[in-house]
PDB file of C-alpha atoms in Angstrom:
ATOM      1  CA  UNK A 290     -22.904 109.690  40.595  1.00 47.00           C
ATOM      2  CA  UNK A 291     -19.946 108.591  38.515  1.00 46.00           C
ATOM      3  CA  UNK A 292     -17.667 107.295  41.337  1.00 49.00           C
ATOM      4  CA  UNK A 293     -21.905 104.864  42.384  1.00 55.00           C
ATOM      5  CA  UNK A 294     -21.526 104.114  38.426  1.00 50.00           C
ATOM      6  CA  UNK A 295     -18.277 102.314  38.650  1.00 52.00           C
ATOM      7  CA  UNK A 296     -18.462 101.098  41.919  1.00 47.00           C
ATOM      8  CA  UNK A 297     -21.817  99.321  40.938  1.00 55.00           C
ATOM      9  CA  UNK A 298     -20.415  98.053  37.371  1.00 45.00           C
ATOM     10  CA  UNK A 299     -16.796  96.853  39.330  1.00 47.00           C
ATOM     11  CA  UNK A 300     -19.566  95.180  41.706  1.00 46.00           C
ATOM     12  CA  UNK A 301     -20.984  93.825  39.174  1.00 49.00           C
ATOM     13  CA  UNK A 302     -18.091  92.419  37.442  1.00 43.00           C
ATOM     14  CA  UNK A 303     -16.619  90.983  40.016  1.00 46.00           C
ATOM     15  CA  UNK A 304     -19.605  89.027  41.323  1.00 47.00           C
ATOM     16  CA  UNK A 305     -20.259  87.547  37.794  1.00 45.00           C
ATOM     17  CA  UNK A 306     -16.322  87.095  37.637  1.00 45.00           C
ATOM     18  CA  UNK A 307     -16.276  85.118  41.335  1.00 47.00           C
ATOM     19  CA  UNK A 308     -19.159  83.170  39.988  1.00 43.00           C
ATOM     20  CA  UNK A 309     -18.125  82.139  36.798  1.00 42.00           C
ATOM     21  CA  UNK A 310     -14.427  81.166  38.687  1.00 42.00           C
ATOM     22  CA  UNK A 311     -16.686  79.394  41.720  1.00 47.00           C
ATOM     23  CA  UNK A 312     -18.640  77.432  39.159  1.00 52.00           C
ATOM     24  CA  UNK A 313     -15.718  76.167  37.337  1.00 56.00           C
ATOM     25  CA  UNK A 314     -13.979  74.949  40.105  1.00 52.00           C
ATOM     26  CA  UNK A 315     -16.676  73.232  41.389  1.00 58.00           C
ATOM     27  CA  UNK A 316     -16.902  71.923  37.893  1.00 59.00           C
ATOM     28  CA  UNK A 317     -13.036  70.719  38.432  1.00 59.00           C
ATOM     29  CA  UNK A 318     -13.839  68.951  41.350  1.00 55.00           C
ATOM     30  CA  UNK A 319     -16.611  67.214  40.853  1.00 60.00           C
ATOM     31  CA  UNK A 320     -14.262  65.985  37.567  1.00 64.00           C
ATOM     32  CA  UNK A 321     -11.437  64.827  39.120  1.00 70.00           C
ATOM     33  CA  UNK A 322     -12.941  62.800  41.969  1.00 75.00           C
ATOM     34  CA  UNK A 323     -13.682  59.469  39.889  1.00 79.00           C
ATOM     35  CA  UNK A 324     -17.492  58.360  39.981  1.00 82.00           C
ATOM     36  CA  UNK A 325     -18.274  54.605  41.389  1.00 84.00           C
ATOM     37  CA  UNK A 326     -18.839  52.116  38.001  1.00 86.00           C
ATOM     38  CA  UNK A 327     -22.505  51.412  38.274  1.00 89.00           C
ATOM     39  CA  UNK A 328     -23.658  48.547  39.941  1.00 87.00           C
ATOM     40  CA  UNK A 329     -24.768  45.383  37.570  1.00 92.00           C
ATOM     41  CA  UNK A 330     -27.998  44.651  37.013  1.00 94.00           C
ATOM     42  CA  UNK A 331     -29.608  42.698  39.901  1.00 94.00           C
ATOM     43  CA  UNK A 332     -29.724  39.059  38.115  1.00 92.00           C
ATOM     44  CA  UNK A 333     -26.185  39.576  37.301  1.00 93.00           C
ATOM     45  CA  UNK A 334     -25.404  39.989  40.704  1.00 95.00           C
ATOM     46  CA  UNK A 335     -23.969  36.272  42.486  1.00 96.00           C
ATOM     47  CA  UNK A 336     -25.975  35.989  45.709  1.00 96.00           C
ATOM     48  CA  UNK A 337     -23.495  37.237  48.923  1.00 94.00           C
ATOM     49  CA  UNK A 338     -21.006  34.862  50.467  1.00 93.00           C
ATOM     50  CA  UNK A 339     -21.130  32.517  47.113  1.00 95.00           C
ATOM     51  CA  UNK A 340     -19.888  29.126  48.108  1.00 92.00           C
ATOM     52  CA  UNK A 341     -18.377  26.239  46.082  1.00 95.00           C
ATOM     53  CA  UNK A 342     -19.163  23.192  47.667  1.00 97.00           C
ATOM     54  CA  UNK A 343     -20.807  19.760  47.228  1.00 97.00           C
ATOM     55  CA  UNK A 344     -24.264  18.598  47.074  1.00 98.00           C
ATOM     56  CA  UNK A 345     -26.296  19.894  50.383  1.00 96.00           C
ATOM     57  CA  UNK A 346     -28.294  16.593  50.093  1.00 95.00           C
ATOM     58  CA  UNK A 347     -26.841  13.990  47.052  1.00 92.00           C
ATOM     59  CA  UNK A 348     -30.034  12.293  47.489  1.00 93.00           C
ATOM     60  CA  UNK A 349     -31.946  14.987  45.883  1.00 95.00           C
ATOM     61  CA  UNK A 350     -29.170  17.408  44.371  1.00 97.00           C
ATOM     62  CA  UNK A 351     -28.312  15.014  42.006  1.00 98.00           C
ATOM     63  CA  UNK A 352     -30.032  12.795  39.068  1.00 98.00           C
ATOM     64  CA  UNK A 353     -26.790  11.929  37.254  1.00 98.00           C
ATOM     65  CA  UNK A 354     -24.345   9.211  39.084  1.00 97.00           C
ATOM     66  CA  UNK A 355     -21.093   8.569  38.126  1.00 98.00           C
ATOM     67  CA  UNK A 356     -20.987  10.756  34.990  1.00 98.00           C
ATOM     68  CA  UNK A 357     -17.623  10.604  32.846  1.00 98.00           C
ATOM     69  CA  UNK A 358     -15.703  13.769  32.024  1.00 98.00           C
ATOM     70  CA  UNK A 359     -13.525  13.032  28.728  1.00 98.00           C
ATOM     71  CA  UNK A 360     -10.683  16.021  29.896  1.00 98.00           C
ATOM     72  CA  UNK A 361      -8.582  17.152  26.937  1.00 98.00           C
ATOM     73  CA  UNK A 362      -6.679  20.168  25.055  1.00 98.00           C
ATOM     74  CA  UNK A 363      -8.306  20.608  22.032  1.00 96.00           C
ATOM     75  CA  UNK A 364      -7.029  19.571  18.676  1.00 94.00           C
ATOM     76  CA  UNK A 365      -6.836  16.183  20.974  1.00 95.00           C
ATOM     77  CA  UNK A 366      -8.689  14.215  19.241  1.00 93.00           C
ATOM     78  CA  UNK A 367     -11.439  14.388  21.642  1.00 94.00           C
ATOM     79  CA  UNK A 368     -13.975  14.444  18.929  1.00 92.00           C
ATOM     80  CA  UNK A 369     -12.607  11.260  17.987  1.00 94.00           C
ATOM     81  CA  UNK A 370     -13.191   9.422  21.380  1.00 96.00           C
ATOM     82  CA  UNK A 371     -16.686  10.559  21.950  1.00 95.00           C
ATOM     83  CA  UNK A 372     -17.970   9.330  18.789  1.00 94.00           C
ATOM     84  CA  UNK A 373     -16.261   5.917  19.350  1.00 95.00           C
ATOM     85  CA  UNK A 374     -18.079   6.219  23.138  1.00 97.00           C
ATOM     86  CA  UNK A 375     -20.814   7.288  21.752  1.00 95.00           C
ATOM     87  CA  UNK A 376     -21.047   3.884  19.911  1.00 95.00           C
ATOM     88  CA  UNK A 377     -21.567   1.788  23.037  1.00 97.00           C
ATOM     89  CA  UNK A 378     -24.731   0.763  23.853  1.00 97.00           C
ATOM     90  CA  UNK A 379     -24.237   1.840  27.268  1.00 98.00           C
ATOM     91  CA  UNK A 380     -22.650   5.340  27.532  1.00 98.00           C
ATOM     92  CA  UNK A 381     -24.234   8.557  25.988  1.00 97.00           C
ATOM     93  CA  UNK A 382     -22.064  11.209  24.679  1.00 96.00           C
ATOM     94  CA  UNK A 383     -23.383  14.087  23.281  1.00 95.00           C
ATOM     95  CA  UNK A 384     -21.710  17.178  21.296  1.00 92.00           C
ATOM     96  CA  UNK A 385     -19.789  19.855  23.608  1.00 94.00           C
ATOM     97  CA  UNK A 386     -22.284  21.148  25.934  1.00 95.00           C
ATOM     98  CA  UNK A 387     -20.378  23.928  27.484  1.00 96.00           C
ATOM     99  CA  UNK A 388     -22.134  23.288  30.401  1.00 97.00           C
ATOM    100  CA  UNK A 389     -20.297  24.928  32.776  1.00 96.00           C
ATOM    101  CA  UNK A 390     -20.961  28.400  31.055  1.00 96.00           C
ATOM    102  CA  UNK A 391     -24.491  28.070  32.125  1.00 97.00           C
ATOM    103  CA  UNK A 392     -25.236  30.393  34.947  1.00 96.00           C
ATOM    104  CA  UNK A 393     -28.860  31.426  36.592  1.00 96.00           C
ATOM    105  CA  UNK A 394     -29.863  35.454  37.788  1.00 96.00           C
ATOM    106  CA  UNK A 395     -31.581  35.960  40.405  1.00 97.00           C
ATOM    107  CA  UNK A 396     -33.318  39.637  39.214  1.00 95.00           C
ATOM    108  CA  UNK A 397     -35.583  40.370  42.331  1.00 96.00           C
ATOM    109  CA  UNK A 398     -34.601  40.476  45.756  1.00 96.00           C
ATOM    110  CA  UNK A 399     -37.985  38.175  46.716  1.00 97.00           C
ATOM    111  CA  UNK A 400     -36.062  35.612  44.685  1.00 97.00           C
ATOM    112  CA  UNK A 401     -32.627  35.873  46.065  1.00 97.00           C
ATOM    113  CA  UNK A 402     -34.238  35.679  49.669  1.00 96.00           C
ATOM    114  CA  UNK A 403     -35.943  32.468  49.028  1.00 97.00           C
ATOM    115  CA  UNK A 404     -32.773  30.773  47.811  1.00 97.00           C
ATOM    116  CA  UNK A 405     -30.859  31.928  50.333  1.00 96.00           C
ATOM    117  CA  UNK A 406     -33.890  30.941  53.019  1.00 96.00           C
ATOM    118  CA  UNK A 407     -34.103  28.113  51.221  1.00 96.00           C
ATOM    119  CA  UNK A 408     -29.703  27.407  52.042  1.00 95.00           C
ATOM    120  CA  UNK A 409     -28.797  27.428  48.440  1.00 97.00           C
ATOM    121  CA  UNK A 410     -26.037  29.275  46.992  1.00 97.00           C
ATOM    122  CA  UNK A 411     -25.977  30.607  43.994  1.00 97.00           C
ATOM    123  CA  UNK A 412     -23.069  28.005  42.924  1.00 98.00           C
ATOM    124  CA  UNK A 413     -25.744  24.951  44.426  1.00 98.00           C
ATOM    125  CA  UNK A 414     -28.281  26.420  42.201  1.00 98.00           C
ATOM    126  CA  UNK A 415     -26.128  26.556  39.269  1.00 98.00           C
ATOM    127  CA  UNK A 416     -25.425  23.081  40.118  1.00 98.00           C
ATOM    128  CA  UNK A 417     -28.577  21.808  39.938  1.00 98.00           C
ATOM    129  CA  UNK A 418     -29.166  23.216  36.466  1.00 98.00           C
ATOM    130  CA  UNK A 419     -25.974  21.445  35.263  1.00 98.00           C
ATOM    131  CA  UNK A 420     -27.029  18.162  36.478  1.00 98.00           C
ATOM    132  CA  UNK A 421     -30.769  18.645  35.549  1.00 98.00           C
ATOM    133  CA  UNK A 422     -29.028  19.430  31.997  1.00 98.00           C
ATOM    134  CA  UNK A 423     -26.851  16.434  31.804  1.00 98.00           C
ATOM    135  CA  UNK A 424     -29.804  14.260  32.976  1.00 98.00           C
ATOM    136  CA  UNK A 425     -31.894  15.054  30.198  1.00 98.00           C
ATOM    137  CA  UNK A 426     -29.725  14.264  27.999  1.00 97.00           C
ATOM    138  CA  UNK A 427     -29.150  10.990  28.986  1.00 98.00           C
ATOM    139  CA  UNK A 428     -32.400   9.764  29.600  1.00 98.00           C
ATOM    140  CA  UNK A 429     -33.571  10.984  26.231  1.00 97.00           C
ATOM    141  CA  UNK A 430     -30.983   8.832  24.892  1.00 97.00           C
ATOM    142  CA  UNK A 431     -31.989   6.031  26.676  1.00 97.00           C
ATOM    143  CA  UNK A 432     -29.045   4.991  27.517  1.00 98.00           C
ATOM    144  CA  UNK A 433     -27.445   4.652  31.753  1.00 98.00           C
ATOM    145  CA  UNK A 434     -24.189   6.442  31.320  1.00 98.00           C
ATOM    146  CA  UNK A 435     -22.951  10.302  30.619  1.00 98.00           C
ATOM    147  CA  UNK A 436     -20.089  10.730  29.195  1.00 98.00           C
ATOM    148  CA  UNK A 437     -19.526  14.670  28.214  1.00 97.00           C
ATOM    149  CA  UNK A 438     -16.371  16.167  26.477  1.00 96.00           C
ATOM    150  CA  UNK A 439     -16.247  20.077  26.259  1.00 96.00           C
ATOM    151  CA  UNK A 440     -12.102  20.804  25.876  1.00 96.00           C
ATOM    152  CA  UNK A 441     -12.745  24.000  28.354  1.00 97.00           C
ATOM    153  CA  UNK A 442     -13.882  21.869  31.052  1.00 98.00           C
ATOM    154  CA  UNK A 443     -10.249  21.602  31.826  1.00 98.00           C
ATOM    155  CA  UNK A 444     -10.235  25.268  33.622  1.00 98.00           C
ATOM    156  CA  UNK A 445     -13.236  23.786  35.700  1.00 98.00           C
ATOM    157  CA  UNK A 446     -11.829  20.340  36.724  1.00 98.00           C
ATOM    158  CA  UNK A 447     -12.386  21.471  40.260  1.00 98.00           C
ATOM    159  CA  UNK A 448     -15.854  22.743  40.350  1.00 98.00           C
ATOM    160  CA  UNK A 449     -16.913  20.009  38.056  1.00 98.00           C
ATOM    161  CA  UNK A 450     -15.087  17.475  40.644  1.00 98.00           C
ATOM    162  CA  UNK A 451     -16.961  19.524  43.411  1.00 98.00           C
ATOM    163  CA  UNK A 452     -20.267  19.278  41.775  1.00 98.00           C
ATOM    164  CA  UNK A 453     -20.585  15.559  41.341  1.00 98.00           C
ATOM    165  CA  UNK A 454     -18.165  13.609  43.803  1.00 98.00           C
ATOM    166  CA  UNK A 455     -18.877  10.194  41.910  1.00 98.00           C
ATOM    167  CA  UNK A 456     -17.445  11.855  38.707  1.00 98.00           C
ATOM    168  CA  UNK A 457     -15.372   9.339  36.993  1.00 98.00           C
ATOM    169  CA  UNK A 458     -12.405  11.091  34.516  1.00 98.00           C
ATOM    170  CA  UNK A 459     -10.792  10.008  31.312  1.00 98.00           C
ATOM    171  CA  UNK A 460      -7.301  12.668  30.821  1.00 98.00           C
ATOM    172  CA  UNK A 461      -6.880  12.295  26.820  1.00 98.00           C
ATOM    173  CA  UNK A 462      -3.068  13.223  26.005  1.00 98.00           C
ATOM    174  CA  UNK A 463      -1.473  14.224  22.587  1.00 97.00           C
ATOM    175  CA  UNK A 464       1.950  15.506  21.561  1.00 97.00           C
ATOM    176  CA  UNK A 465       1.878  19.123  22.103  1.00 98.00           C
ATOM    177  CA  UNK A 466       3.505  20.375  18.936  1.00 97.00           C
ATOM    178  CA  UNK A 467       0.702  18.315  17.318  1.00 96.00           C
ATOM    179  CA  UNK A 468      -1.668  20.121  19.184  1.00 97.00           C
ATOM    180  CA  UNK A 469       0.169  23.109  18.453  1.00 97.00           C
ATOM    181  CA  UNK A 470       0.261  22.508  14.774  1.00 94.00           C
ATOM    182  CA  UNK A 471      -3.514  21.341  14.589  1.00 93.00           C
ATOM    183  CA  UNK A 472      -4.901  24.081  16.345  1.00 93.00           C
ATOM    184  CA  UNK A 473      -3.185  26.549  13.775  1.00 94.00           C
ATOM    185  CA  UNK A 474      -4.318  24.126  10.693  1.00 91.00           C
ATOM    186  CA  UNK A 475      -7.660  24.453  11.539  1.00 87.00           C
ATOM    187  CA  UNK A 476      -8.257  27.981  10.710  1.00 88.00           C
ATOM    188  CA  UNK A 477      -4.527  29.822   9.702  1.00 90.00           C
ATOM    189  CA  UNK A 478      -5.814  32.894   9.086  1.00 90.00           C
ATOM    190  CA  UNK A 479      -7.666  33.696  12.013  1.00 90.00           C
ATOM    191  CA  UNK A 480      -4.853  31.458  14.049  1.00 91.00           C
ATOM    192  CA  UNK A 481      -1.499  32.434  13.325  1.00 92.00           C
ATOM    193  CA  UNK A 482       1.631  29.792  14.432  1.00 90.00           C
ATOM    194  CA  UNK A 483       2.464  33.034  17.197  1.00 91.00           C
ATOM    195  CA  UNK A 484      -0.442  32.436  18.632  1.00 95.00           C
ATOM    196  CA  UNK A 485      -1.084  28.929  18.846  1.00 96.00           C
ATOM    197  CA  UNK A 486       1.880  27.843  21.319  1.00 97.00           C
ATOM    198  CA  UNK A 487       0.166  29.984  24.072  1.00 97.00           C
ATOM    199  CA  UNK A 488      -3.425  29.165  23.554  1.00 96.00           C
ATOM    200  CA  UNK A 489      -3.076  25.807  23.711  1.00 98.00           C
ATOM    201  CA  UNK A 490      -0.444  25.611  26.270  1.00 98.00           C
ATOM    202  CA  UNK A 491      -3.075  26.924  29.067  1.00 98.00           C
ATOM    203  CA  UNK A 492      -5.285  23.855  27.887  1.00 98.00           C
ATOM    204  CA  UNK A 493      -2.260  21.428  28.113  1.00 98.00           C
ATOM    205  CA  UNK A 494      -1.251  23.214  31.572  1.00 98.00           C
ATOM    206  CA  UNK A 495      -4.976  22.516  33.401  1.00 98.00           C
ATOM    207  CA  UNK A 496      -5.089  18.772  31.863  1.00 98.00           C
ATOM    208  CA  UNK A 497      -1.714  18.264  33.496  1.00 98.00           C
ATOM    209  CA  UNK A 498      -3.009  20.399  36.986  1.00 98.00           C
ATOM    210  CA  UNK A 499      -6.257  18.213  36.212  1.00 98.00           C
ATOM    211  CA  UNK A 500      -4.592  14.724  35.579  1.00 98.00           C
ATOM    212  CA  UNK A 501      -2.043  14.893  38.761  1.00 98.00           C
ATOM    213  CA  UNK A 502      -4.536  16.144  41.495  1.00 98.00           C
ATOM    214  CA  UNK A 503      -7.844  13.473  40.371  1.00 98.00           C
ATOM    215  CA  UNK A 504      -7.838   9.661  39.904  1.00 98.00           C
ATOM    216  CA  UNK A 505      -9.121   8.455  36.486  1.00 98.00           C
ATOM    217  CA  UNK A 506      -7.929   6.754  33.361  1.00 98.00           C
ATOM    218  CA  UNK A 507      -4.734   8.505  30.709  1.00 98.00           C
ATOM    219  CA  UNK A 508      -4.484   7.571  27.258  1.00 97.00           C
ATOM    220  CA  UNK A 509      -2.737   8.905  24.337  1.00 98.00           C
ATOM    221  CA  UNK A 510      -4.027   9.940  21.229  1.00 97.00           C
ATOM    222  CA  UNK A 511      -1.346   8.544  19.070  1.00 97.00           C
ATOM    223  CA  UNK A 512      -1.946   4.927  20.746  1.00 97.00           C
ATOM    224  CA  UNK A 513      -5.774   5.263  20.395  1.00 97.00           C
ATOM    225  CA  UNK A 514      -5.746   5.894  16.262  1.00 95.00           C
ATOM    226  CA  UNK A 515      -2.683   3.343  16.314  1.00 95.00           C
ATOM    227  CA  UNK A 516      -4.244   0.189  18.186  1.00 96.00           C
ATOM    228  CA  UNK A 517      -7.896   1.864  18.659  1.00 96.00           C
ATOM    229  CA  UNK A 518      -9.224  -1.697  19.624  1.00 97.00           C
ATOM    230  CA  UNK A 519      -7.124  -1.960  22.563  1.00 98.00           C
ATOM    231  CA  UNK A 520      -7.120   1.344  23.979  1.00 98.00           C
ATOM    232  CA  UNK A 521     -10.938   1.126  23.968  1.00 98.00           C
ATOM    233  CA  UNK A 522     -10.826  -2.167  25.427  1.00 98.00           C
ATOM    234  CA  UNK A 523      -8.762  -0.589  28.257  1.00 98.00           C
ATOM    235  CA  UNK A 524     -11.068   2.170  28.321  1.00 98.00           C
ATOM    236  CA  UNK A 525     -13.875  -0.153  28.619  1.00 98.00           C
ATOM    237  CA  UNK A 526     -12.363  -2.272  31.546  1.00 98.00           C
ATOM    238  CA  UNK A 527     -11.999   1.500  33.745  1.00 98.00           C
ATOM    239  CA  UNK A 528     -15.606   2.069  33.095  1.00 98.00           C
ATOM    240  CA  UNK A 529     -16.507  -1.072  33.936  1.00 98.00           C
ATOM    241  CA  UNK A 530     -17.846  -1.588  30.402  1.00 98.00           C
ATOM    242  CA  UNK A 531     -18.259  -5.100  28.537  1.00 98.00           C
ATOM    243  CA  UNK A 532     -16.335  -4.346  24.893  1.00 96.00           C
ATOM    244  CA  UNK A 533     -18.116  -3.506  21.851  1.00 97.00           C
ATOM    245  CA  UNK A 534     -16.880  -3.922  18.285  1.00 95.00           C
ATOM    246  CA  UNK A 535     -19.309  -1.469  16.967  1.00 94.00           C
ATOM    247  CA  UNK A 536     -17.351   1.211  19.265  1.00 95.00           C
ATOM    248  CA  UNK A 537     -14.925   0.975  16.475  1.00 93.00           C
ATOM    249  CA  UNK A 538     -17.777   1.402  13.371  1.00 89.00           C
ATOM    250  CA  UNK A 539     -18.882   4.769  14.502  1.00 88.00           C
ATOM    251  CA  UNK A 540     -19.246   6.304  11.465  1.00 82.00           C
ATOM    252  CA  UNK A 541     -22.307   4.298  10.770  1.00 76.00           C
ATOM    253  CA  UNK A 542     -24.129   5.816  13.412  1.00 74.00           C
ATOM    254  CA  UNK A 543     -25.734   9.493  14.293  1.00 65.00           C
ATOM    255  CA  UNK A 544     -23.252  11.574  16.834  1.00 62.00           C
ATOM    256  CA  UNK A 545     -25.144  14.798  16.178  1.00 62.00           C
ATOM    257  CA  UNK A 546     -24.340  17.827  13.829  1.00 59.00           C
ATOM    258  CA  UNK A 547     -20.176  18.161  13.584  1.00 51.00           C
ATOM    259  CA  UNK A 548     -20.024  22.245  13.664  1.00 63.00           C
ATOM    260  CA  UNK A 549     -17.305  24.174  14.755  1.00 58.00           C
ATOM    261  CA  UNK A 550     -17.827  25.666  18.055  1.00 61.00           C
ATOM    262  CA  UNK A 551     -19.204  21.957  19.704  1.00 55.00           C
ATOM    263  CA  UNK A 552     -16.605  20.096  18.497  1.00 57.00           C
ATOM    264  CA  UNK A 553     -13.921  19.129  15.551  1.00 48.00           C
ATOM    265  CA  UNK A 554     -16.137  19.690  12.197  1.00 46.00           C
ATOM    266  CA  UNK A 555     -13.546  18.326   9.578  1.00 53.00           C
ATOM    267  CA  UNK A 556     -13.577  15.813   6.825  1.00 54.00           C
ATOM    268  CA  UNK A 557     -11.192  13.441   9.225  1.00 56.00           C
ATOM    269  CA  UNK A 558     -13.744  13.120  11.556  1.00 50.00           C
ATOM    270  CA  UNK A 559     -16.754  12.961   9.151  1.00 51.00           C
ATOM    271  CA  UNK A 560     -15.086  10.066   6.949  1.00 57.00           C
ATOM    272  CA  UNK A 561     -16.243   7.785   9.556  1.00 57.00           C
ATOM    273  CA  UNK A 562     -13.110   5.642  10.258  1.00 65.00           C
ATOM    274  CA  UNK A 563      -9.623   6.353  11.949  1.00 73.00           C
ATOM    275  CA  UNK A 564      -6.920   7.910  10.506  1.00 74.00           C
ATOM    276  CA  UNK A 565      -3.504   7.490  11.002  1.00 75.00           C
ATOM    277  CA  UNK A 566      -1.694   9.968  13.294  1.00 78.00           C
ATOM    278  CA  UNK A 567       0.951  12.337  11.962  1.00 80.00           C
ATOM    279  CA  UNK A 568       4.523  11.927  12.638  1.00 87.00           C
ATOM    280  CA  UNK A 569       5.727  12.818  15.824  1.00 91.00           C
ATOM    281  CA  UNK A 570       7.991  16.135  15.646  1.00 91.00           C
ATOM    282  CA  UNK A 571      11.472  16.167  16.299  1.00 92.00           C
ATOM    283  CA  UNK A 572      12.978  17.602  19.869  1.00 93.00           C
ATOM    284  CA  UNK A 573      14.502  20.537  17.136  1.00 92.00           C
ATOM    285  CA  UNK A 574      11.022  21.377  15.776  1.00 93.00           C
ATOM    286  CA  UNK A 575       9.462  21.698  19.871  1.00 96.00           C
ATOM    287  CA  UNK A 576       9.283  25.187  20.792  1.00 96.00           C
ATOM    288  CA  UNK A 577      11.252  26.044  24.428  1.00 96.00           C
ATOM    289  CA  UNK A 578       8.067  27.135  26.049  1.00 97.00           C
ATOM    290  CA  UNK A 579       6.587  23.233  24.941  1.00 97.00           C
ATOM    291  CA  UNK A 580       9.766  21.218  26.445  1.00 97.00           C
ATOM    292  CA  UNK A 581       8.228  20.870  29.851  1.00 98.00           C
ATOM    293  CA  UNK A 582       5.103  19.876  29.367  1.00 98.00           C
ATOM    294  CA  UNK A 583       6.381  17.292  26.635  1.00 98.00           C
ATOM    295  CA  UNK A 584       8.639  16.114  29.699  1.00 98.00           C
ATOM    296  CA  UNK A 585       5.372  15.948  32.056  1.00 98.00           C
ATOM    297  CA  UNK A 586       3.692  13.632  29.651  1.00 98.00           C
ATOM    298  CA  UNK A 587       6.324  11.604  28.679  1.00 97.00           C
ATOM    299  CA  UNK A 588       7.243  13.071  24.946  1.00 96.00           C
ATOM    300  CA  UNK A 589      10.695  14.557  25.230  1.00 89.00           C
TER     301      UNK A 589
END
């Protein structure tokens, strides 16, 4: 009776014993084998075998012909140049329209079947809303040529290219320790000198990748606010545009809200006339990591 006593609790133990060890290394397992990240949500999901590529038909792709892509750094004075644009009775140029950030989801699979039955992919689609966005704009301002400025467009010179083949480009150059120095005057705090020869570098690095790989028209900041009427005048003769005085009078028309985010938002810019450049550093004051791209665009 005693020996069925401990043979039944020793039983016992060592089946709740075996379990408890089974369970937990089950429980080790099933830990240390990493779980799949979850899939995205459906309409954040590009359609398969995404391809960058031209209008299908430029017919009917397309309503915008032979926009105008102002391609800069910021702190370029790009601000500057689309409010003098703007001024022409011919060319429309709105604030920064970031344009390229907009993207479409397709959230059912109904939806992504049609498009893809229909041959679009999700990059045509995208496209299409670009250019219907663009359009809009330009026939609400009444006026037969676009001429957008966003500085980020420089890390999509290629899709942007892709998208609309007639694109015509303007490459806006400045002295990169200016750039440097203006992008770190514009908010210190938040923007400290450290940071500022890196973050504007990439910008200054696409404009160049930008500038040697597309035809289109280079001008300098410093000559534009030096001799503004005949830059503009230059400007004019690449866009096949007749000169306007009032391009240099812009501050006596509307260019839309100046707000940080779409564009340069400081008193320079909202006094209405051009202001003289500031000096041009000296080789001593141009950081090491700035020399080669100040011997790319002729500063050094």
């Amino acid at each position: 009776m005693a020996m069925s006593w401990r043979y039944r609790a020793n039983a016992t133990l060592e089946g709740l014993t075996g379990y408890t060890l089974t369970r937990r290394l089950r429980k080790e397992l099933t830990e240390s084998v990493p779980k799949p990240p979850p899939k995205p949500p459906l309409e954040l999901q590009r359609l398969p075998g995404d391809t960058l590529r031209g209008p299908v038909d430029p017919v009917h792709d397309r309503l915008l012909r032979e926009p105008v892509f102002l391609l800069s750094s910021v702190r370029s004075g790009s601000t500057l140049l689309r409010v003098m644009l703007n001024s022409h009775s011919k060319v429309h140029s709105p604030i920064e329209t970031h344009f390229r950030r907009v993207t479409i989801g397709l959230g059912t699979e109904p939806v992504r079947q049609a498009m893809e039955a229909l041959g679009h992919t999700h990059s045509d689609i995208e496209h299409i809303v670009w250019d219907r966005l663009l359009h809009r704009e330009l026939t609400r301002s009444g006026k037969p040529i676009m001429a957008e400025k966003t500085p980020s467009n420089v890390f999509a010179w290629r899709r942007i290219a892709t998208c609309w083949p007639d694109a015509r480009f303007v490459f806006l150059l400045r002295h990169p320790m200016s750039i440097v120095q203006s992008w770190h005057e514009a908010d210190p705090e938040k923007r400290p000198m450290e940071m500022a020869v890196p973050r504007t570098l990439t910008y200054m690095t696409h404009l160049e990748e930008a500038r040697t790989r597309l035809e289109g028209h280079t001008l300098r900041y410093e000559a534009l606010v030096a001799d503004p009427e005949a830059e503009l005048r230059r400007l004019c003769l690449f866009l096949g545009l007749e000169w306007e005085p009032a391009m240099l009078n812009y501050g006596r028309q509307d260019h839309g809200a100046f707000v940080k985010g779409i564009g340069d938002w400081r008193d320079k810019i909202r006094a209405g006339t051009v202001v003289e450049g500031r000096p041009l550093p000296s080789r001593d004051e141009i950081p090491a990591d700035l020399h080669e791209i100040c011997r790319q665009w002729g500063y050094l």
